[in-house]
Amino acid sequence: MILEKAFYNPFLIHSTDVMIDLLTDSGTSAMSSNQWAGIMQGDESYAGSPSFFRFEKTIQDITGFPLVIPTHQGRAAEKILFSILGGKGKYIVSNTLFDTTRANIEFSGAEGIDLICEEGKHPTVPAPFKGNMDVEALKTFIAQKGAANIPICIITITNNSGGGQPVSMQNIKDVKKICTENNIPLFIDACRFAENAYFIKLREKEYAYRSVQEIARELFSYADGCTMSAKKDAFANIGGFLAMRNEELAQQCRNLLIMTEGFPTYGGLAGRDLEAIAIGLHEVMDEHYLHYRIRSIEYLTNKLIAAGVPVMQPAGGHAVYLVANEFLSHIPVEQYPGQALVGALYLHGGIRTVEIGSLMFGKYNDDGKLIPPIGTGSPGHS
Ligand SMILES: Cc1ncc(COP(=O)(O)O)c(C=O)c1O
């Protein structure tokens, strides 16, 4: 009844009708006592508040990017960036674009191109860095389309739409080299930068004895800028930012920011939000916390594997991804097995989940036939 009334769309279910809400990690974190204390100390001056300068310095220290622009969420940062760099005839390349990132790119008239590595196309086959970009495919794509038509490359860490899988430092360095040779700026979608840095520590030998903070700093050093939703690895209930090195681009971003978000020292946020984000950005790099988070996901993933449920392997860092078209192999891809599973989980346990597959990312040919996204729609894919 509830499901029917919501048209089988989990986003339309009232949260009070949900028993276990696994829809997203976005903005749903319990903030720490320090963050709440920061909230009480927020300075709400319209311009030049000390809360902004604490926010700015924290992001400068973590990323090394000198220019920091607050926004109300990650997608606001994306909208600003791609309104400037996108446009008809342009291609924006990535490992895998998140849905809001792709939407903002496509809305600008540009095309979003996912160039995920081969390992990333096989959900149930484990590999350490399945979020990596396919470096050879990147070279070929640049040669085919021309570097002048590719205004930016953006790597999502960890790769949310690709199963929460990490990107290796080596891959970021390799992509950076190609971008530099072709004069293409490299940005990071940094929503889960700490999670990704911790995976690098665990899985890339030469980083085993480096702190998450050091790894993050090195990772950002290869990039020209980043977008971030502070609703993820800053544990804030709202917030985001853009950060970069190029003053001219930052000025263009600030000009757009003022029209929609606000003055450049608050950008759609209250002073207290800036405080909470600055504190959360430090706290997320605590390795005990990261261990707990990644182990929790691994624990549930392993239980599901033991129960014979096909899941994305290895476990990602912030979500468990069920491989719906293997789990519900009797449902053809045109009937959206992922969405059917979302409905079934709600019916059985009041569990709210989300489909990341053909419903979210599928395209249709001229005859209206579904073209499933890469990594989905064929046996063995989600
Ligand atoms: C990888 C990634 N990029 C961008 C976003 C967009 O952030 P926001 O929801 O704050 O607009 C999200 C949100 O889930 C995300 O996971």
mmCIF file of C-alpha atoms in Angstrom, residues 201-369:
data_model
loop_
_atom_site.group_PDB
_atom_site.id
_atom_site.type_symbol
_atom_site.label_atom_id
_atom_site.label_comp_id
_atom_site.label_asym_id
_atom_site.label_seq_id
_atom_site.Cartn_x
_atom_site.Cartn_y
_atom_site.Cartn_z
ATOM 1 C CA LYS A 201 46.934 2.895 2.805
ATOM 2 C CA LEU A 202 45.546 -0.641 3.045
ATOM 3 C CA ARG A 203 46.141 -1.732 -0.529
ATOM 4 C CA GLU A 204 49.067 0.207 -2.052
ATOM 5 C CA LYS A 205 52.229 -1.076 -0.376
ATOM 6 C CA GLU A 206 54.262 2.126 -0.426
ATOM 7 C CA TYR A 207 51.548 3.972 1.509
ATOM 8 C CA ALA A 208 51.172 1.417 4.331
ATOM 9 C CA TYR A 209 53.048 3.622 6.809
ATOM 10 C CA ARG A 210 51.719 7.001 5.701
ATOM 11 C CA SER A 211 48.883 8.758 7.523
ATOM 12 C CA VAL A 212 45.521 9.288 5.840
ATOM 13 C CA GLN A 213 46.189 13.018 6.012
ATOM 14 C CA GLU A 214 49.517 12.636 4.148
ATOM 15 C CA ILE A 215 47.959 10.353 1.556
ATOM 16 C CA ALA A 216 45.073 12.782 0.994
ATOM 17 C CA ARG A 217 47.489 15.685 0.628
ATOM 18 C CA GLU A 218 49.547 13.792 -1.971
ATOM 19 C CA LEU A 219 46.416 12.711 -3.834
ATOM 20 C CA PHE A 220 45.156 16.286 -4.094
ATOM 21 C CA SER A 221 48.636 17.487 -5.124
ATOM 22 C CA TYR A 222 48.140 15.816 -8.532
ATOM 23 C CA ALA A 223 44.872 17.682 -9.141
ATOM 24 C CA ASP A 224 43.985 21.210 -10.162
ATOM 25 C CA GLY A 225 40.908 21.360 -8.005
ATOM 26 C CA CYS A 226 38.005 19.488 -6.483
ATOM 27 C CA THR A 227 34.279 19.502 -5.899
ATOM 28 C CA MET A 228 32.976 18.093 -2.658
ATOM 29 C CA SER A 229 29.727 17.283 -0.935
ATOM 30 C CA ALA A 230 30.380 17.867 2.766
ATOM 31 C CA LYS A 231 27.391 15.586 3.429
ATOM 32 C CA LYS A 232 29.744 12.625 3.010
ATOM 33 C CA ASP A 233 33.315 12.749 4.317
ATOM 34 C CA ALA A 234 32.714 15.848 6.428
ATOM 35 C CA PHE A 235 29.764 14.330 8.347
ATOM 36 C CA ALA A 236 27.728 17.496 7.881
ATOM 37 C CA ASN A 237 23.984 17.441 7.334
ATOM 38 C CA ILE A 238 24.378 20.009 4.566
ATOM 39 C CA GLY A 239 27.245 21.697 2.706
ATOM 40 C CA GLY A 240 29.824 21.460 -0.013
ATOM 41 C CA PHE A 241 32.623 23.345 -1.694
ATOM 42 C CA LEU A 242 34.771 23.960 -4.711
ATOM 43 C CA ALA A 243 38.531 24.333 -4.300
ATOM 44 C CA MET A 244 41.152 25.017 -6.940
ATOM 45 C CA ARG A 245 44.466 26.589 -7.913
ATOM 46 C CA ASN A 246 43.483 28.753 -10.892
ATOM 47 C CA GLU A 247 42.547 32.301 -9.848
ATOM 48 C CA GLU A 248 40.799 33.152 -13.123
ATOM 49 C CA LEU A 249 38.544 30.084 -12.913
ATOM 50 C CA ALA A 250 37.861 30.783 -9.224
ATOM 51 C CA GLN A 251 36.791 34.318 -10.064
ATOM 52 C CA GLN A 252 34.343 33.028 -12.678
ATOM 53 C CA CYS A 253 33.009 30.527 -10.122
ATOM 54 C CA ARG A 254 32.556 33.245 -7.487
ATOM 55 C CA ASN A 255 30.634 35.388 -9.991
ATOM 56 C CA LEU A 256 28.133 32.561 -10.529
ATOM 57 C CA LEU A 257 28.115 31.709 -6.826
ATOM 58 C CA ILE A 258 26.888 35.162 -5.893
ATOM 59 C CA MET A 259 23.875 34.813 -8.193
ATOM 60 C CA THR A 260 22.621 31.537 -6.759
ATOM 61 C CA GLU A 261 24.426 30.536 -3.553
ATOM 62 C CA GLY A 262 25.486 33.708 -1.813
ATOM 63 C CA PHE A 263 28.531 35.793 -0.970
ATOM 64 C CA PRO A 264 31.873 33.950 -1.421
ATOM 65 C CA THR A 265 32.524 33.706 2.329
ATOM 66 C CA TYR A 266 29.361 31.729 3.049
ATOM 67 C CA GLY A 267 28.104 30.394 -0.306
ATOM 68 C CA GLY A 268 24.683 29.074 0.673
ATOM 69 C CA LEU A 269 25.694 27.993 4.179
ATOM 70 C CA ALA A 270 25.301 29.395 7.652
ATOM 71 C CA GLY A 271 28.461 30.222 9.616
ATOM 72 C CA ARG A 272 27.648 27.306 11.943
ATOM 73 C CA ASP A 273 27.603 24.883 8.989
ATOM 74 C CA LEU A 274 31.085 26.072 7.988
ATOM 75 C CA GLU A 275 32.289 25.258 11.526
ATOM 76 C CA ALA A 276 30.713 21.788 11.507
ATOM 77 C CA ILE A 277 32.259 20.990 8.133
ATOM 78 C CA ALA A 278 35.737 22.187 9.146
ATOM 79 C CA ILE A 279 35.637 19.971 12.242
ATOM 80 C CA GLY A 280 34.166 16.984 10.356
ATOM 81 C CA LEU A 281 36.876 17.165 7.693
ATOM 82 C CA HIS A 282 39.521 16.579 10.366
ATOM 83 C CA GLU A 283 37.567 13.955 12.260
ATOM 84 C CA VAL A 284 36.907 11.811 9.176
ATOM 85 C CA MET A 285 40.636 11.192 8.812
ATOM 86 C CA ASP A 286 40.768 9.327 12.145
ATOM 87 C CA GLU A 287 41.945 5.872 11.115
ATOM 88 C CA HIS A 288 40.037 4.125 13.902
ATOM 89 C CA TYR A 289 36.844 5.596 12.535
ATOM 90 C CA LEU A 290 37.739 4.661 8.950
ATOM 91 C CA HIS A 291 38.597 1.126 10.061
ATOM 92 C CA TYR A 292 35.225 0.838 11.813
ATOM 93 C CA ARG A 293 33.355 2.163 8.789
ATOM 94 C CA ILE A 294 35.039 -0.027 6.208
ATOM 95 C CA ARG A 295 34.850 -3.119 8.438
ATOM 96 C CA SER A 296 31.100 -2.566 8.947
ATOM 97 C CA ILE A 297 30.520 -2.619 5.195
ATOM 98 C CA GLU A 298 32.823 -5.618 4.798
ATOM 99 C CA TYR A 299 30.969 -7.473 7.569
ATOM 100 C CA LEU A 300 27.579 -7.137 5.887
ATOM 101 C CA THR A 301 29.067 -7.887 2.461
ATOM 102 C CA ASN A 302 30.652 -11.097 3.777
ATOM 103 C CA LYS A 303 27.406 -12.195 5.431
ATOM 104 C CA LEU A 304 25.614 -11.709 2.120
ATOM 105 C CA ILE A 305 28.297 -13.658 0.230
ATOM 106 C CA ALA A 306 27.981 -16.481 2.768
ATOM 107 C CA ALA A 307 24.209 -16.472 2.205
ATOM 108 C CA GLY A 308 24.779 -16.803 -1.547
ATOM 109 C CA VAL A 309 23.669 -13.284 -2.472
ATOM 110 C CA PRO A 310 25.627 -11.783 -5.383
ATOM 111 C CA VAL A 311 27.292 -8.547 -4.252
ATOM 112 C CA MET A 312 29.892 -6.112 -5.510
ATOM 113 C CA GLN A 313 33.320 -7.402 -4.441
ATOM 114 C CA PRO A 314 35.397 -6.461 -2.661
ATOM 115 C CA ALA A 315 33.258 -4.409 -0.272
ATOM 116 C CA GLY A 316 33.344 -0.680 -0.916
ATOM 117 C CA GLY A 317 33.715 1.889 1.819
ATOM 118 C CA HIS A 318 30.287 3.365 2.379
ATOM 119 C CA ALA A 319 27.616 1.039 0.966
ATOM 120 C CA VAL A 320 26.815 -2.548 0.105
ATOM 121 C CA TYR A 321 25.933 -3.060 -3.565
ATOM 122 C CA LEU A 322 23.742 -6.037 -4.457
ATOM 123 C CA VAL A 323 24.090 -7.356 -8.004
ATOM 124 C CA ALA A 324 20.407 -7.313 -8.788
ATOM 125 C CA ASN A 325 20.316 -8.913 -12.207
ATOM 126 C CA GLU A 326 22.164 -11.954 -10.856
ATOM 127 C CA PHE A 327 20.156 -12.056 -7.645
ATOM 128 C CA LEU A 328 16.866 -11.737 -9.582
ATOM 129 C CA SER A 329 18.076 -13.461 -12.728
ATOM 130 C CA HIS A 330 14.482 -14.339 -13.711
ATOM 131 C CA ILE A 331 13.692 -10.644 -14.300
ATOM 132 C CA PRO A 332 14.892 -9.337 -17.681
ATOM 133 C CA VAL A 333 16.959 -6.153 -17.633
ATOM 134 C CA GLU A 334 14.161 -4.290 -19.479
ATOM 135 C CA GLN A 335 12.012 -4.870 -16.381
ATOM 136 C CA TYR A 336 14.606 -3.281 -14.092
ATOM 137 C CA PRO A 337 15.605 -6.050 -11.644
ATOM 138 C CA GLY A 338 17.356 -3.470 -9.434
ATOM 139 C CA GLN A 339 14.169 -1.505 -8.939
ATOM 140 C CA ALA A 340 12.228 -4.731 -8.333
ATOM 141 C CA LEU A 341 14.733 -5.590 -5.599
ATOM 142 C CA VAL A 342 14.284 -2.155 -4.025
ATOM 143 C CA GLY A 343 10.529 -2.859 -3.852
ATOM 144 C CA ALA A 344 11.030 -6.380 -2.490
ATOM 145 C CA LEU A 345 13.401 -5.248 0.284
ATOM 146 C CA TYR A 346 10.883 -2.653 1.394
ATOM 147 C CA LEU A 347 8.013 -5.151 1.322
ATOM 148 C CA HIS A 348 9.928 -7.777 3.282
ATOM 149 C CA GLY A 349 11.661 -5.680 5.895
ATOM 150 C CA GLY A 350 10.670 -2.037 5.554
ATOM 151 C CA ILE A 351 14.228 -1.542 4.279
ATOM 152 C CA ARG A 352 14.667 1.481 2.019
ATOM 153 C CA THR A 353 17.412 1.140 -0.607
ATOM 154 C CA VAL A 354 18.186 2.694 -3.975
ATOM 155 C CA GLU A 355 18.756 1.364 -7.467
ATOM 156 C CA ILE A 356 22.003 2.350 -9.180
ATOM 157 C CA GLY A 357 21.668 0.702 -12.552
ATOM 158 C CA SER A 358 19.500 0.782 -15.637
ATOM 159 C CA LEU A 359 16.750 2.892 -14.095
ATOM 160 C CA MET A 360 19.227 5.515 -12.905
ATOM 161 C CA PHE A 361 21.720 5.463 -15.762
ATOM 162 C CA GLY A 362 20.092 3.570 -18.656
ATOM 163 C CA LYS A 363 19.726 5.232 -22.026
ATOM 164 C CA TYR A 364 17.259 4.438 -24.804
ATOM 165 C CA ASN A 365 17.793 4.054 -28.549
ATOM 166 C CA ASP A 366 15.531 5.630 -31.175
ATOM 167 C CA ASP A 367 13.123 2.685 -30.906
ATOM 168 C CA GLY A 368 12.836 3.183 -27.146
ATOM 169 C CA LYS A 369 14.905 0.069 -26.380
#
